[in-house]
PDB file of C-alpha atoms and ligand atoms in Angstrom:
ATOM      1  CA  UNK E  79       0.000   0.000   0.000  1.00  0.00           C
ATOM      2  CA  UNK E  80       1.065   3.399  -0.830  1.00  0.00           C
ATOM      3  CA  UNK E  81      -0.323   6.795   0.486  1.00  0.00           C
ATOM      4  CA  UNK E  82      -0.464   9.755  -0.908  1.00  0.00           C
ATOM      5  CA  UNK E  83      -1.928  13.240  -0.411  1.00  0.00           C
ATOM      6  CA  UNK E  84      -2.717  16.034  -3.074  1.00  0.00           C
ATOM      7  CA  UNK E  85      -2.084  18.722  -1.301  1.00  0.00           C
ATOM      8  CA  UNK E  86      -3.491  20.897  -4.190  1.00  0.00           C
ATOM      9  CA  UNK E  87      -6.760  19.386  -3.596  1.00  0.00           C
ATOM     10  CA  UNK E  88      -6.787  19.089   0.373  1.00  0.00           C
ATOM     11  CA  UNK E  89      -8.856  21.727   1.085  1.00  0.00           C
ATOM     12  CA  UNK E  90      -8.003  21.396   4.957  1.00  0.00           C
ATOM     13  CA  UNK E  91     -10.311  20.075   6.535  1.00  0.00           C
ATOM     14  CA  UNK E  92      -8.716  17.323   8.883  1.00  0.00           C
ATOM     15  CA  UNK E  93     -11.050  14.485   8.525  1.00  0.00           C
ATOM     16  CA  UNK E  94      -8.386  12.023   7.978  1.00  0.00           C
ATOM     17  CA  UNK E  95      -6.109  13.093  10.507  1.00  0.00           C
ATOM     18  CA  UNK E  96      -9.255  12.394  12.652  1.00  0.00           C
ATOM     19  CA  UNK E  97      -9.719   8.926  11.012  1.00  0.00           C
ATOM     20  CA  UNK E  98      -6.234   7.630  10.935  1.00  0.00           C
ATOM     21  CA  UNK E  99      -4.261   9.885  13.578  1.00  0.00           C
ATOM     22  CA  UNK E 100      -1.813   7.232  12.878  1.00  0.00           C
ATOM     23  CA  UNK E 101      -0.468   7.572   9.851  1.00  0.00           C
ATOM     24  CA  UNK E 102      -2.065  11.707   8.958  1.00  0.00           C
ATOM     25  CA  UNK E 103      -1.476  14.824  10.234  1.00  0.00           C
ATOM     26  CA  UNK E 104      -1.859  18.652   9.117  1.00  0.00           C
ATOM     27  CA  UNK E 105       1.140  20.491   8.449  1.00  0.00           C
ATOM     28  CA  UNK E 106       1.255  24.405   9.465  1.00  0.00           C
ATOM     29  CA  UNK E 107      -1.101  25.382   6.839  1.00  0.00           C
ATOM     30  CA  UNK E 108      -3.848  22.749   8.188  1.00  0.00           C
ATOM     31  CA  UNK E 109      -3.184  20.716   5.126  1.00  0.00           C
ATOM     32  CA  UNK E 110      -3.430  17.015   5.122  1.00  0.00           C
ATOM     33  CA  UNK E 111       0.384  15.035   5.310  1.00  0.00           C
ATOM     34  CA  UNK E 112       1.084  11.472   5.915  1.00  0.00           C
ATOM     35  CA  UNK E 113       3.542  11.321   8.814  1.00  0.00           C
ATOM     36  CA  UNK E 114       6.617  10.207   8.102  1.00  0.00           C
ATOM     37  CA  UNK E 115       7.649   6.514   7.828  1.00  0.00           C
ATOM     38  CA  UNK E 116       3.810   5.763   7.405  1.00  0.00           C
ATOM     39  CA  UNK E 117       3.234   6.069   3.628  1.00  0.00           C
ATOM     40  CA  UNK E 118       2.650   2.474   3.433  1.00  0.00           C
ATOM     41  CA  UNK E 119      -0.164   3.054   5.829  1.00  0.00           C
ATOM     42  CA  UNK E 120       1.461   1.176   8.583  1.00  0.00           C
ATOM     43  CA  UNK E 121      -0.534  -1.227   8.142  1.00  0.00           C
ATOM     44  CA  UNK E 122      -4.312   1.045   9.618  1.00  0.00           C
ATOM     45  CA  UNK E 123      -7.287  -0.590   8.922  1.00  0.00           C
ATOM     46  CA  UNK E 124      -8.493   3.090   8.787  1.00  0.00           C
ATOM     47  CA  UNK E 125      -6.577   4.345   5.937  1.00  0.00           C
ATOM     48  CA  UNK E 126      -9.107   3.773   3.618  1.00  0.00           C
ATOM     49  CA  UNK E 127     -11.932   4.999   5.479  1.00  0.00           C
ATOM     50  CA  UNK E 128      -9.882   8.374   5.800  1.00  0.00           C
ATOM     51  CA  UNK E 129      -9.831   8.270   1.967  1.00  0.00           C
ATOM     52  CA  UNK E 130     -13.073   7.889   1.751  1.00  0.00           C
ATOM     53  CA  UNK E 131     -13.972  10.528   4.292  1.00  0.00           C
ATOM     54  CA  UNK E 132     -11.719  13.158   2.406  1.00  0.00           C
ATOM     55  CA  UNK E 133     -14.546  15.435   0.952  1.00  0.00           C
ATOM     56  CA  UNK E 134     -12.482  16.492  -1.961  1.00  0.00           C
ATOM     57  CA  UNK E 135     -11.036  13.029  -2.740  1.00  0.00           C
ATOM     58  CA  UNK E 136      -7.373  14.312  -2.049  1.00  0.00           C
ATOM     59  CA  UNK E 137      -6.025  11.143  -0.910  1.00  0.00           C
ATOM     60  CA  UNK E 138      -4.792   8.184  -2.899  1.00  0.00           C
ATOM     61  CA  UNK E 139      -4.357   4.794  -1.814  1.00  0.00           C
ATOM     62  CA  UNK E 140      -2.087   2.602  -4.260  1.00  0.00           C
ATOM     63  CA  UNK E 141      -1.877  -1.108  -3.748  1.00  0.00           C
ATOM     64  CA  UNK E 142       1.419  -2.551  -3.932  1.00  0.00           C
TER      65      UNK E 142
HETATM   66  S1  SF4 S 132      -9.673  14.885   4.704  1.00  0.00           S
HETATM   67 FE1  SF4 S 132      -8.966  15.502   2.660  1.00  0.00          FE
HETATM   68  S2  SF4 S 132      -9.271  17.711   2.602  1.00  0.00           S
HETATM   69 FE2  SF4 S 132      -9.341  17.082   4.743  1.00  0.00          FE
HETATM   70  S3  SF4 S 132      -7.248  17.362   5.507  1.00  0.00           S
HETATM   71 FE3  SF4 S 132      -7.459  15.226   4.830  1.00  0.00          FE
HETATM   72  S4  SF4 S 132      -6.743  15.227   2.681  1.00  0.00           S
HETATM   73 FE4  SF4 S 132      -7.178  17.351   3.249  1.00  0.00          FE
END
């Protein structure tokens, strides 16, 4: 699994920090980063639910 956030799209609005504390946070501009060391989503059951929670779809989930 790879994770990845657009931060041109992330419109700030921290629901998958909320989700998945584990593996997002916001930087200082309360956009949406993956914390270092967890892009492979460290292994959160909740990864995908953040995705899906993202209003604006800025978050991509790659197998592999
Ligand atoms: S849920 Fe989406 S818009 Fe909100 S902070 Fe996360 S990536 Fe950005």
């Amino acid at each position: 699994m790879q994770i990845s956030v657009d931060q041109d799209i992330c419109i700030g609005a921290g629901q998958c920090a909320l989700t998945a504390p584990q593996v997002f946070t916001q930087d200082d501009d309360g956009l949406s980063e993956v914390l270092p060391g967890r892009e492979d989503g460290h292994g959160s059951p909740l990864v995908r639910e953040a995705a899906r929670a993202c209003p604006v779809s800025a978050i991509t989930v790659a197998e592999g």
